[in-house]
Tab-separated table of C-alpha atoms and ligand atoms in Angstrom:
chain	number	residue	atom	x	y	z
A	1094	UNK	CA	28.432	9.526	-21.489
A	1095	UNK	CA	30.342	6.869	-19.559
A	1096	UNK	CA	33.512	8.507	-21.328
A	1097	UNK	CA	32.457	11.868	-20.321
A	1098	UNK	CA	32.588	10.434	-16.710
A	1099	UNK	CA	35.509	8.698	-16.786
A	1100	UNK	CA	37.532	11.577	-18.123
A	1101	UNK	CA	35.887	14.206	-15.545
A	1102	UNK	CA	36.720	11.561	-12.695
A	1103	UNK	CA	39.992	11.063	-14.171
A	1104	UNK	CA	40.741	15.059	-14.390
A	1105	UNK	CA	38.816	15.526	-11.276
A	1106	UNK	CA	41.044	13.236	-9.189
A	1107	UNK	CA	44.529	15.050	-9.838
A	1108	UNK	CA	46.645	12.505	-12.327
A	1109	UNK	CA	81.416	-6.080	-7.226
A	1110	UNK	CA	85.058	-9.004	-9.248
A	1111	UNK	CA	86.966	-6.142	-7.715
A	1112	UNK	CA	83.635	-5.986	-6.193
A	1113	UNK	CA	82.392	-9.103	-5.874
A	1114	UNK	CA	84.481	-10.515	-2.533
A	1115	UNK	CA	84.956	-7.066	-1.969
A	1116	UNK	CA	81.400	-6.907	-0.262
A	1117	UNK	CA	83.060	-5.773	3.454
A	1118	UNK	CA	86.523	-3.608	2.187
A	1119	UNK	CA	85.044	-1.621	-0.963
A	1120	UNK	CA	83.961	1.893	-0.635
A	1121	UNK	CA	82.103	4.356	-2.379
A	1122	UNK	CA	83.661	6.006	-5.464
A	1123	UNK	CA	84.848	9.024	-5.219
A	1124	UNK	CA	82.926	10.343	-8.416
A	1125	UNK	CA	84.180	13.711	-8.199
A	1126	UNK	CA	82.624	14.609	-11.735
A	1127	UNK	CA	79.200	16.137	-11.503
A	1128	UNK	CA	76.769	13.577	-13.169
A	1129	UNK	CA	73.761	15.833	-13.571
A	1130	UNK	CA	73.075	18.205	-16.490
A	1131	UNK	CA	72.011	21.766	-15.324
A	1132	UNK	CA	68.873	21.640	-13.043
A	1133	UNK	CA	67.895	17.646	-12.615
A	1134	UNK	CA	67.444	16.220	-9.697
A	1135	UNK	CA	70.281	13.641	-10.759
A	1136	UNK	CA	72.440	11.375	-8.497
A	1137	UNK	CA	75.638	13.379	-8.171
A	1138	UNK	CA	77.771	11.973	-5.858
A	1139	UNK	CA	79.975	8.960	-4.961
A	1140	UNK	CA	77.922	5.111	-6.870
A	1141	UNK	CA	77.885	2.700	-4.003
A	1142	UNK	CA	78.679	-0.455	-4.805
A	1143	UNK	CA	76.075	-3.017	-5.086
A	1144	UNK	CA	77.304	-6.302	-3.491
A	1145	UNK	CA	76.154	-8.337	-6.522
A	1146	UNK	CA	77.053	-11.790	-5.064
A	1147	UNK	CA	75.294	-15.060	-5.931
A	1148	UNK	CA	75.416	-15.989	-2.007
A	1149	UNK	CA	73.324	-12.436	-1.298
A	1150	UNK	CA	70.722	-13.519	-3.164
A	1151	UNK	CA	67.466	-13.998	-0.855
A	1152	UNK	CA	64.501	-14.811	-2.990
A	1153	UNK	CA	63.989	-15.436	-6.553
A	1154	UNK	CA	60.618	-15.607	-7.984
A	1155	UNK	CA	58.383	-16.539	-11.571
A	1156	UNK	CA	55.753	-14.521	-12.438
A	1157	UNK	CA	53.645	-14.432	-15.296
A	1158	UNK	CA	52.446	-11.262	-17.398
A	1159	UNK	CA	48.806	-11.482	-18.453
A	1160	UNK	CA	49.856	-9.934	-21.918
A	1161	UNK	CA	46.709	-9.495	-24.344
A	1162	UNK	CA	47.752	-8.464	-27.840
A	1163	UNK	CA	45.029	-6.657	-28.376
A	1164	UNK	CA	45.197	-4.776	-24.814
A	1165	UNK	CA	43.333	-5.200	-21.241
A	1166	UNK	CA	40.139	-6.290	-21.480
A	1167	UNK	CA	38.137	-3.522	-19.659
A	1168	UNK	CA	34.767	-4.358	-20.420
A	1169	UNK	CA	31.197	-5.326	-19.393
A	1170	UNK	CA	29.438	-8.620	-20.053
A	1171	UNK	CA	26.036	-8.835	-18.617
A	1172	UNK	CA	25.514	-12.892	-17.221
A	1173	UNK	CA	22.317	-13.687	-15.863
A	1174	UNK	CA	21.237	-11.062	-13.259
A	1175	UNK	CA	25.043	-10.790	-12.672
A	1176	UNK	CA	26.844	-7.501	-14.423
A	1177	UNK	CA	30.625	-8.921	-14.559
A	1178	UNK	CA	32.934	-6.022	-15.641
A	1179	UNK	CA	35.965	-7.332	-16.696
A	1180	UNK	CA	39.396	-5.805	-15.556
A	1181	UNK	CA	42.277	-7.906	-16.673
A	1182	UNK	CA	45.231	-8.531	-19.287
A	1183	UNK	CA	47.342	-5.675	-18.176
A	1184	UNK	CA	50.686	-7.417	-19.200
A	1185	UNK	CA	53.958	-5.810	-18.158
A	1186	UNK	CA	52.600	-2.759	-17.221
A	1187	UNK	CA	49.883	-3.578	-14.373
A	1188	UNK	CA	51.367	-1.721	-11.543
A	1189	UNK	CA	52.245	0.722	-13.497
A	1190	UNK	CA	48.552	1.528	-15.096
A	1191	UNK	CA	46.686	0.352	-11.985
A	1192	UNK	CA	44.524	3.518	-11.205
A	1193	UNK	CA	43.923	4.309	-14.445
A	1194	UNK	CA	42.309	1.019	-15.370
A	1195	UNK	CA	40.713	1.284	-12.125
A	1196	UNK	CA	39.026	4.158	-12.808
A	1197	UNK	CA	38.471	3.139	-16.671
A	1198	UNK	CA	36.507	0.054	-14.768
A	1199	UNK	CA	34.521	1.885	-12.337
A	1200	UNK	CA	33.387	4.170	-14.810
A	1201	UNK	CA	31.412	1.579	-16.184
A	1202	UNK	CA	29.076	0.828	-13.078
A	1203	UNK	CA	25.769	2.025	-14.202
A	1204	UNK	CA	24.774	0.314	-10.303
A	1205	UNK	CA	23.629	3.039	-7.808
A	1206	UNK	CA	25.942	3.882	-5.111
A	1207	UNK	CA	23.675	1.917	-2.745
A	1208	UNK	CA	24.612	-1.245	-4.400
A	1209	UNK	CA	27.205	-3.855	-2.634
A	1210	UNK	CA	30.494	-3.942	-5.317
A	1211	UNK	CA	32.350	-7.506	-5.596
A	1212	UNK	CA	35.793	-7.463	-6.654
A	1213	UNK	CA	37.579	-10.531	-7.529
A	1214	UNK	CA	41.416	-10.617	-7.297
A	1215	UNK	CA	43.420	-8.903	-4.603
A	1216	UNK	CA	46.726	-8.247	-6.956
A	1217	UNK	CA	47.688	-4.621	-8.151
A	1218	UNK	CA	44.527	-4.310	-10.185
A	1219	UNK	CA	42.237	-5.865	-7.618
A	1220	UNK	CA	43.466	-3.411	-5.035
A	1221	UNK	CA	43.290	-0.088	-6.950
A	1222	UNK	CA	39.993	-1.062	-8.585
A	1223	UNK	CA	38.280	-1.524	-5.018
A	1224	UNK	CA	39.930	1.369	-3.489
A	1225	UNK	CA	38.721	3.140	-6.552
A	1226	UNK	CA	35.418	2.146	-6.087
A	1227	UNK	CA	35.187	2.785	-2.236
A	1228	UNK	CA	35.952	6.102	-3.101
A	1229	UNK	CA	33.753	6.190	-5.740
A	1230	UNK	CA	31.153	6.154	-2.822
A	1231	UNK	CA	30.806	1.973	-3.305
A	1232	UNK	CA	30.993	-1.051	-0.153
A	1233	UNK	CA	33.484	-3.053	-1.712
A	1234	UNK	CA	34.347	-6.871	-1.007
A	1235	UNK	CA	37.763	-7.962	-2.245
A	1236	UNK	CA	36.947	-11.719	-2.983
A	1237	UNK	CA	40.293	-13.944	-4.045
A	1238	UNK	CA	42.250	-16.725	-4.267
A	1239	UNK	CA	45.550	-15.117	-3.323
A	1240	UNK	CA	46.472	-12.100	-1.400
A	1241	UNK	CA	49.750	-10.096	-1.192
A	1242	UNK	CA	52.070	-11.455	-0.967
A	1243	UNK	CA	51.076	-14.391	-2.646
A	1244	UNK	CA	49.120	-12.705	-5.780
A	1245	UNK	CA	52.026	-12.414	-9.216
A	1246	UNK	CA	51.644	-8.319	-8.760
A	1247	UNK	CA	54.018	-9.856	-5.860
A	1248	UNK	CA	56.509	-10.775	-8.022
A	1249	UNK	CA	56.742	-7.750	-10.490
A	1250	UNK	CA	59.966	-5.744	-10.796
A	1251	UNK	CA	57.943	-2.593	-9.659
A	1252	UNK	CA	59.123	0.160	-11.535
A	1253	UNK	CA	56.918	2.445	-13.815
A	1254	UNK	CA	56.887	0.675	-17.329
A	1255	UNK	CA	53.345	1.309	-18.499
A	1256	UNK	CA	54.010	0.642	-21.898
A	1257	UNK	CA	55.457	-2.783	-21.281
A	1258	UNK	CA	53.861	-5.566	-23.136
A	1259	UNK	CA	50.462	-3.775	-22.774
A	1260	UNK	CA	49.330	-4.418	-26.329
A	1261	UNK	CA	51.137	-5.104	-30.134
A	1262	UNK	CA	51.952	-2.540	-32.489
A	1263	UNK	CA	48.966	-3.788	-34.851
A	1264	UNK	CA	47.046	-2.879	-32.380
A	1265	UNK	CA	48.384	0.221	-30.706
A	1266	UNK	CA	46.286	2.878	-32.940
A	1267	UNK	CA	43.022	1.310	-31.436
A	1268	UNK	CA	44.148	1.495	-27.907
A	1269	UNK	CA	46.363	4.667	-27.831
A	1270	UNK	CA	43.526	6.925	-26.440
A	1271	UNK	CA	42.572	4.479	-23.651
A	1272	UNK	CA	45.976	3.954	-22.389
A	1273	UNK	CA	47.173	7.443	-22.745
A	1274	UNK	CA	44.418	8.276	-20.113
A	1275	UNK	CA	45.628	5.401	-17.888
A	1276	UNK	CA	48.779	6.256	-17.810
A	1277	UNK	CA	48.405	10.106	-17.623
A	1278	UNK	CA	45.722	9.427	-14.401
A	1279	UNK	CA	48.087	6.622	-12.765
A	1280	UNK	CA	51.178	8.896	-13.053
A	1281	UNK	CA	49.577	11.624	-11.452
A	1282	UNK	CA	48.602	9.535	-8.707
A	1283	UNK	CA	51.175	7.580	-8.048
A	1284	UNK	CA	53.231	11.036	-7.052
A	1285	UNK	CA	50.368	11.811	-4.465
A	1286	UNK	CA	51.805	8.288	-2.857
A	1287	UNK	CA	55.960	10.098	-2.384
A	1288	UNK	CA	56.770	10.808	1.093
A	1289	UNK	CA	54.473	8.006	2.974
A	1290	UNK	CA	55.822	6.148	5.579
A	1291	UNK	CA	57.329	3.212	4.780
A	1292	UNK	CA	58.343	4.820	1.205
A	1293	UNK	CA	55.833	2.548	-1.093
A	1294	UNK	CA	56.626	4.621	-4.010
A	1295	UNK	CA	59.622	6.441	-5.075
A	1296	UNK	CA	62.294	7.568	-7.324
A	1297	UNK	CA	65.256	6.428	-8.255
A	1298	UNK	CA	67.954	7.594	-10.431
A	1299	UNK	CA	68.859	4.791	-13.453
A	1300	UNK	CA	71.829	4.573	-15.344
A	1301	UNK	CA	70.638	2.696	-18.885
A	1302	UNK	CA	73.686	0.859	-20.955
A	1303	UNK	CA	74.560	-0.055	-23.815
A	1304	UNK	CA	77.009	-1.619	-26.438
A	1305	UNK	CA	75.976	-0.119	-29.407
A	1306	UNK	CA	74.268	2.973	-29.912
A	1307	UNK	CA	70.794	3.671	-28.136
A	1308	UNK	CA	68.024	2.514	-30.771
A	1309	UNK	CA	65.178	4.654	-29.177
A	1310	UNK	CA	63.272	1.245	-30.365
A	1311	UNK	CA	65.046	-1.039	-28.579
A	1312	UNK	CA	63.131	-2.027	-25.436
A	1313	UNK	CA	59.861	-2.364	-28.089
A	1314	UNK	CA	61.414	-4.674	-30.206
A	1315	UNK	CA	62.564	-8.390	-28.229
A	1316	UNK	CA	63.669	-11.170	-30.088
A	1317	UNK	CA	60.476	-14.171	-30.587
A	1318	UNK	CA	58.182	-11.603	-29.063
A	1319	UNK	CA	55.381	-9.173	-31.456
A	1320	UNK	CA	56.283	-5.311	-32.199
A	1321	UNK	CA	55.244	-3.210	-29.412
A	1322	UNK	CA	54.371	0.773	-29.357
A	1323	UNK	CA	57.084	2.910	-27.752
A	1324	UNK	CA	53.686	4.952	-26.352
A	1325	UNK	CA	55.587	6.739	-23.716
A	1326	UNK	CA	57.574	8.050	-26.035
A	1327	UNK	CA	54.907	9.425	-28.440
A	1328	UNK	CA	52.450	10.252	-26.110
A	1329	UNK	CA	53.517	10.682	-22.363
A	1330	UNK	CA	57.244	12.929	-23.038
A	1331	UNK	CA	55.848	16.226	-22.064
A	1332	UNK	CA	55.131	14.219	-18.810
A	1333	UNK	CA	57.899	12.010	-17.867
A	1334	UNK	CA	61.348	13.448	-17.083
A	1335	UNK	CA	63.836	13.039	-19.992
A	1336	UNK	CA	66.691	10.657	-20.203
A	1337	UNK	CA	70.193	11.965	-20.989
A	1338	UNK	CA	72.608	11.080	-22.700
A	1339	UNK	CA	76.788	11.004	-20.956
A	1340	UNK	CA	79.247	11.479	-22.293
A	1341	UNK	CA	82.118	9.443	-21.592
A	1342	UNK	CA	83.573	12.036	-19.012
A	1343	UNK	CA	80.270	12.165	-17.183
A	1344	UNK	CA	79.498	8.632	-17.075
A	1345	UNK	CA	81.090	6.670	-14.077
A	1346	UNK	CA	80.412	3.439	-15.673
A	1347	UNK	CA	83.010	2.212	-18.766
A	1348	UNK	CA	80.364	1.111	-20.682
A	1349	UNK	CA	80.562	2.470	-24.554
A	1350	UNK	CA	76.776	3.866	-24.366
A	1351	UNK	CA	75.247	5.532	-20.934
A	1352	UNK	CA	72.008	7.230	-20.136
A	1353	UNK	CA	70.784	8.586	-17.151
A	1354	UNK	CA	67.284	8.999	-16.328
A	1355	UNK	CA	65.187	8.843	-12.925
A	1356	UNK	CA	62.496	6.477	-12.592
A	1357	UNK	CA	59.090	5.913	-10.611
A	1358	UNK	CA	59.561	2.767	-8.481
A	1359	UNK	CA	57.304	0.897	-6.407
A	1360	UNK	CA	58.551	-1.069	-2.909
A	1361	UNK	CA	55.874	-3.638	-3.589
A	1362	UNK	CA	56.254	-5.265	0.142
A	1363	UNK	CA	55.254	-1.467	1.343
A	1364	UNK	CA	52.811	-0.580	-1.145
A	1365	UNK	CA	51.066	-3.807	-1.084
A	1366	UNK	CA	50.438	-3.480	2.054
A	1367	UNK	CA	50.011	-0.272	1.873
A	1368	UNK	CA	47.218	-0.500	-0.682
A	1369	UNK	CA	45.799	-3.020	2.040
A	1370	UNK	CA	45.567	-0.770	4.727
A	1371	UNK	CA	43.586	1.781	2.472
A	1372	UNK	CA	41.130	-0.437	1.703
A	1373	UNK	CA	40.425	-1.785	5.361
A	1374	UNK	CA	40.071	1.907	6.112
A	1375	UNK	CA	37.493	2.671	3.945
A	1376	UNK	CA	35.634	-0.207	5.347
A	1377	UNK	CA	36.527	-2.947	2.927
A	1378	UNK	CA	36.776	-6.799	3.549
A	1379	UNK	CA	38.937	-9.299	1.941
A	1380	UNK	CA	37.770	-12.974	2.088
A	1381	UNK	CA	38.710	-16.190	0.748
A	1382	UNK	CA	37.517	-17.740	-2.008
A	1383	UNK	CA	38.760	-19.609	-5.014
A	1384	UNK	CA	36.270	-19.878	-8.350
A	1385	UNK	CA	36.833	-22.639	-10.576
A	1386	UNK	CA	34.583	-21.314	-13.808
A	1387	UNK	CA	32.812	-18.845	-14.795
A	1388	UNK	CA	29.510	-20.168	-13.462
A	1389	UNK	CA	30.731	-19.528	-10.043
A	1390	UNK	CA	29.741	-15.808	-10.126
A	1391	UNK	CA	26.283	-16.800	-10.098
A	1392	UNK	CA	27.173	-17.518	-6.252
A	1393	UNK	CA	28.014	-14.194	-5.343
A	1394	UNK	CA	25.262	-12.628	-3.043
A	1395	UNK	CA	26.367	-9.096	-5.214
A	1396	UNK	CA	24.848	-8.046	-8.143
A	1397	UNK	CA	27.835	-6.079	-9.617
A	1398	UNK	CA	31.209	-8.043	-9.680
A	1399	UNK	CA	34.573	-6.556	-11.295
A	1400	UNK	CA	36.507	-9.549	-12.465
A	1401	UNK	CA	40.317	-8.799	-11.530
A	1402	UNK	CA	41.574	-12.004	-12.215
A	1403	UNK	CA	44.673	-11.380	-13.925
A	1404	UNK	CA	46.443	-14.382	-15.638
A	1405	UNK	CA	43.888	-16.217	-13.664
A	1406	UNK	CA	41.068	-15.380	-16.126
A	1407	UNK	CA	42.739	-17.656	-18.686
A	1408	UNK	CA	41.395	-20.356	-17.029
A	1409	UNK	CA	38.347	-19.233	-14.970
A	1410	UNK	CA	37.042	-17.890	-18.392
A	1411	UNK	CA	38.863	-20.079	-21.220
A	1412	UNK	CA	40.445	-16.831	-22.574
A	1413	UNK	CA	42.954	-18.063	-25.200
A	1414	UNK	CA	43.471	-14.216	-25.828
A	1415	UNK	CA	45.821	-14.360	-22.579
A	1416	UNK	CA	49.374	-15.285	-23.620
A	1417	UNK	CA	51.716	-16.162	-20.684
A	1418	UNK	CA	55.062	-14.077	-20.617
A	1419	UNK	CA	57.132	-15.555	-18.110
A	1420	UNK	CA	59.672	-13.316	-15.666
A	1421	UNK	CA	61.987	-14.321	-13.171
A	1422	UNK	CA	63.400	-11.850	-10.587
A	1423	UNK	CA	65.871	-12.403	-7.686
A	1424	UNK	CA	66.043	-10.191	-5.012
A	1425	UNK	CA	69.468	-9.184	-3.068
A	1426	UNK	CA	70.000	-8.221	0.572
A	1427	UNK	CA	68.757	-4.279	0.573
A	1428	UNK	CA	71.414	-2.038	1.074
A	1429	UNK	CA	70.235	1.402	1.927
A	1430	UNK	CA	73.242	3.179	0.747
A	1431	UNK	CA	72.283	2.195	-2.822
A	1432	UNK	CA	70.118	4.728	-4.836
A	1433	UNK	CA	70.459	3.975	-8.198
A	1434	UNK	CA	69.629	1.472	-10.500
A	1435	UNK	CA	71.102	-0.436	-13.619
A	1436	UNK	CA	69.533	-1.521	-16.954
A	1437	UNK	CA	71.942	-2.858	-19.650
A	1438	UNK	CA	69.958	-4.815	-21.764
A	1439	UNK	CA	72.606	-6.043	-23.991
A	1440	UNK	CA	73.508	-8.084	-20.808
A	1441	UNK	CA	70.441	-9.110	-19.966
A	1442	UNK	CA	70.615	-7.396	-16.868
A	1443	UNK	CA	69.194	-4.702	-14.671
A	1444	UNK	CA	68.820	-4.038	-11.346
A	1445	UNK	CA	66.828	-1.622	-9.289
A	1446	UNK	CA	67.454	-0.308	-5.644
A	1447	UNK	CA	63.967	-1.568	-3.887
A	1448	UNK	CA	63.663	-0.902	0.009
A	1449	UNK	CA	62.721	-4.735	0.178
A	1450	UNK	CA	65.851	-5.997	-1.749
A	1451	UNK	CA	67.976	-4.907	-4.560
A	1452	UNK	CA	65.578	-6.268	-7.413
A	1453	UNK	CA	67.689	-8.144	-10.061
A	1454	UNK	CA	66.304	-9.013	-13.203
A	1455	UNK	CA	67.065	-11.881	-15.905
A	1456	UNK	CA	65.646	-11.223	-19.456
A	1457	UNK	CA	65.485	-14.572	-21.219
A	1458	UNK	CA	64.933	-15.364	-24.734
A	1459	UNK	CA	61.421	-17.889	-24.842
A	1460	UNK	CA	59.873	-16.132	-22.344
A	1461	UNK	CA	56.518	-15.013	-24.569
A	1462	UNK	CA	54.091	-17.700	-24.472
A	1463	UNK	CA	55.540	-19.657	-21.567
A	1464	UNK	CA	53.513	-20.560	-19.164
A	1465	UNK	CA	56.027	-22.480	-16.985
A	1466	UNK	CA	55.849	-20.739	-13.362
A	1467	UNK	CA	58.964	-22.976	-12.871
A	1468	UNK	CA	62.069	-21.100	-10.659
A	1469	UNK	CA	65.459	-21.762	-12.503
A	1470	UNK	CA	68.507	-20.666	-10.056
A	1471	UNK	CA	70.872	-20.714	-12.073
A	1472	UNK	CA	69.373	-18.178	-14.340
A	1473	UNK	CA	69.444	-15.639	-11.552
A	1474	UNK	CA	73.076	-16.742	-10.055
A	1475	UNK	CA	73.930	-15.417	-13.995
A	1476	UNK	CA	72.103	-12.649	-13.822
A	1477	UNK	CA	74.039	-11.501	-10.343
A	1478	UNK	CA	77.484	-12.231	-12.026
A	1479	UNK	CA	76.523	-10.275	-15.275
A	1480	UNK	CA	76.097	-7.630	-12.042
A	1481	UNK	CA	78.924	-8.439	-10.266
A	1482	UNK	CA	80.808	-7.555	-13.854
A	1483	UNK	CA	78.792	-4.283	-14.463
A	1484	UNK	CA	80.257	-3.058	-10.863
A	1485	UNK	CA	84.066	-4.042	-11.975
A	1486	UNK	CA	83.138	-1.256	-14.706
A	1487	UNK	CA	82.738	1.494	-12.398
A	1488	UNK	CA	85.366	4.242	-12.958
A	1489	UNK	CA	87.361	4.922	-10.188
A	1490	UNK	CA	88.190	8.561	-10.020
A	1491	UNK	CA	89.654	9.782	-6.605
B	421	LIG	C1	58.776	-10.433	-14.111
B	421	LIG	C2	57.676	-9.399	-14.173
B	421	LIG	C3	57.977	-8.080	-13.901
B	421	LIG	C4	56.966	-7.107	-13.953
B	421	LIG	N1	57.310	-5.828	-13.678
B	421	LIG	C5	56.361	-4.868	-13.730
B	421	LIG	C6	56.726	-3.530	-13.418
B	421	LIG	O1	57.872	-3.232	-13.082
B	421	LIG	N2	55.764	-2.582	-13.516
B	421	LIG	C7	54.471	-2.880	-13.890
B	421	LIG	O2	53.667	-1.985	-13.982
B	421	LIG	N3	54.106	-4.157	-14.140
B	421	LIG	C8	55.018	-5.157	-14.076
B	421	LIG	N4	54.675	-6.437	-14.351
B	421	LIG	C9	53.282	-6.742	-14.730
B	421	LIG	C10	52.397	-6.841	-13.530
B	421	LIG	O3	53.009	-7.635	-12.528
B	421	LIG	C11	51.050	-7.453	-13.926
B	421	LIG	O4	50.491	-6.718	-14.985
B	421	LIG	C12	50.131	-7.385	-12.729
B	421	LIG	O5	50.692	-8.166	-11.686
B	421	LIG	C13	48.730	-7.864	-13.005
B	421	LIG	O6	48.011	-7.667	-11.797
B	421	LIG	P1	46.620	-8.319	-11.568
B	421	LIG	O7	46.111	-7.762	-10.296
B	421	LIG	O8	45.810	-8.185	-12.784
B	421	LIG	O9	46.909	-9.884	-11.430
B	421	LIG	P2	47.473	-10.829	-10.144
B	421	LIG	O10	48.506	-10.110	-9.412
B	421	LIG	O11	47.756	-12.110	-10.805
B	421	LIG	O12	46.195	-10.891	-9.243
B	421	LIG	C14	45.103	-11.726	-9.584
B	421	LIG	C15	44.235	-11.901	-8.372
B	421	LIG	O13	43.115	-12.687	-8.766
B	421	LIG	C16	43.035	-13.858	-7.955
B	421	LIG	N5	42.520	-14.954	-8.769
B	421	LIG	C17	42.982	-15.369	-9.964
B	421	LIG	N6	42.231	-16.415	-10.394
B	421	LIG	C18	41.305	-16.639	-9.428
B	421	LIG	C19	40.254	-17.582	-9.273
B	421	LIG	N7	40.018	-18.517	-10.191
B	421	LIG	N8	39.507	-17.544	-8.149
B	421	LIG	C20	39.724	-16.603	-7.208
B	421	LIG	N9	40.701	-15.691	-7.301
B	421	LIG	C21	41.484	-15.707	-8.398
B	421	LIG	C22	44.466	-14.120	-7.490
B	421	LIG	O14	44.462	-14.928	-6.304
B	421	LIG	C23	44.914	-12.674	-7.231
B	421	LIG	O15	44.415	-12.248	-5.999
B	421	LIG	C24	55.640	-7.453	-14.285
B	421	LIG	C25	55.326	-8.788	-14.534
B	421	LIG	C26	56.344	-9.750	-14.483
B	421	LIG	C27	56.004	-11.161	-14.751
């Protein structure tokens, strides 16, 4: 029954270095090949550079992915005359699966509308699950430690990955049904959010690389780290635009392997706030307030409280099922002129062209199970001059 509704709702509810130095005399390629096979909406003309210097660099940040092996835990546990539905554990992928766990979550209020709705956590779950619920026909109260943009969602690359360290492969039979519905419901929401002001969401074109041949596998498989499901590929392709393949004519990087693809991206400053505006709208409040256990939701005046505690609920709840996956981003000055993005993975490398800086991101080997929130520069510096080489590689054609 509670499937039933979630699945109507769901339907229902639409789903530089020759560069580098080069910062103020370079200008755009003159790419005079046309990038784009027939029809897509592909980047076609001239690659701006991207001034990938170490000295541009304005922020770098740790986050910390609330990866569960076994998947989110969506859930209700009844405590006292408390009903706690839990709504955490989204790993890599909690931007990207936001609504639909949000809606997977509110379908399992049994509460009449009449009844007051706690939410605790105001990250990207804690947002979309209120929202949710105010539309839902709920009064919502956000209730958290954090708010944006202090909350991890705050840290995130942003970009639609919603098959990112969401659950292992021993698990992914078990789960595939669940998270095909958040991710088909998400995706179809997140286009209703192109063309706001103040862009929250948008897309971007990407240029993937590599040295060897593309192993369609790749990105599921990371050294010290479980299997993962390539879901998106099995279940979400008749959905997602398709990546292609250049050839070395059409690429305008001199890498031996390039795909192009365009990609959902999320200006997290923008959309947080965005988000944030939504919910005052519809009449919501936000207030402090930090819980130190679980017996601390006894305190709350509601009856009904979703639990959106990301990697938080590790230690509010003692939830050894969390396992920390650390991230560290940097972010460059924006340039507007840049609309395309970079991930070459055999450099440990990518970068994508957010409105509130040029997002550059480090992978690092000993990253699963690392807790340590702990900001190493240099990391970052290396990830900018792996960049700063990338841009040497662009052809230039006149
Ligand atoms: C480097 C990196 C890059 C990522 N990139 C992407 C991406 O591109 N796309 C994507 O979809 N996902 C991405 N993710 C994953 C995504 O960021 C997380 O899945 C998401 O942030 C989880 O959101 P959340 O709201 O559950 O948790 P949080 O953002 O951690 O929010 C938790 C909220 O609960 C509150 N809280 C916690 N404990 C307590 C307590 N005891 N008392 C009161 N309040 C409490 C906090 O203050 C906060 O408000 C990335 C993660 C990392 C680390």
């Amino acid at each position: 029954m509670q499937r039933r509704r979630f699945l109507q709702g769901a339907l229902g509810g639409g789903i530089a270095s020759s560069l580098i130095g080069c910062a103020k005399t370079s200008k755009p390629v003159n790419h005079s090949l046309p990038l784009s096979p027939a029809g897509l909406p592909m980047q076609t003309g001239p690659l701006a550079p991207i001034n990938a210097q170490p000295d541009r660099i304005i922020s770098t940040n740790v986050c910390t992915r609330p990866f569960r092996a076994q998947g989110p835990r969506i859930e209700v546990e009844k405590s006292g005359n408390k009903t706690l539905i839990h709504n955490y554990g989204h790993g890599g992928s909690g931007w990207s699966l936001s609504w639909g766990t949000a809606a997977l979550a509110e379908s399992l209020i049994t509460a009449d509308k009449q009844t007051p709705l706690a939410v605790v956590g105001c990250g990207a779950v804690g947002l979309t699950t209120a929202i949710h619920c105010q539309r839902a026909g709920y009064k919502v109260t956000i209730y958290a430690k954090e708010r944006p943009p202090y909350v991890r969602s705050s840290y995130a690359t942003g970009i639609w990955s919603p098959d990112s360290r969401i659950v292992t492969l021993d698990h992914a039979r078990a789960f595939a049904d669940r998270w095909q519905w958040m991710a088909r419901l998400s995706y179809l929401r997140f286009q209703t959010l192109l063309g706001l002001a103040g862009t929250p969401v948008e897309w971007t074109t990407m240029f993937r690389m590599a040295d060897k041949p593309f192993d369609d596998h790749g990105g599921h498989n990371i050294p010290g780290e479980p299997p993962y499901p390539d879901y998106s590929k099995a279940l979400l392709s008749d959905l997602t635009p398709k990546e292609y393949d250049l050839s070395a004519g059409q690429s305008p990087f001199n890498a031996p392997y390039v795909r192009q693809f365009p990609l959902l991206m999320f200006n997290i400053s923008a959309y947080s706030q965005h988000l944030l505006d939504v919910f005052h709208r519809g009449g919501g409040k936000v207030v402090d307030r930090s819980l130190s256990s679980v017996d601390d939701f006894k305190q709350f005046g509601e009856s009904v409280i979703v639990n959106c505690t990301g990697y938080g609920a590790k230690a509010l709840l003692n939830d050894d099922s969390i396992i920390p996956v650390r991230g560290q981003t940097c972010k460059l000055i924006p340039q507007d002129e840049v609309k395309y993005g970079i991930q070459y993975f055999d450099q440990h490398t990518s970068v994508y062209p957010r409105r509130d800086g040029l997002l550059v991101q480090a992978g690092a080997e000993g990253d699963f199970n690392n807790p340590l929130a702990n900001i190493d520069p240099q990391e970052s510096v290396h990830a900018v001059e792996q960049l700063a080489k990338i841009m040497q590689s662009i052809k230039t054609r006149t």
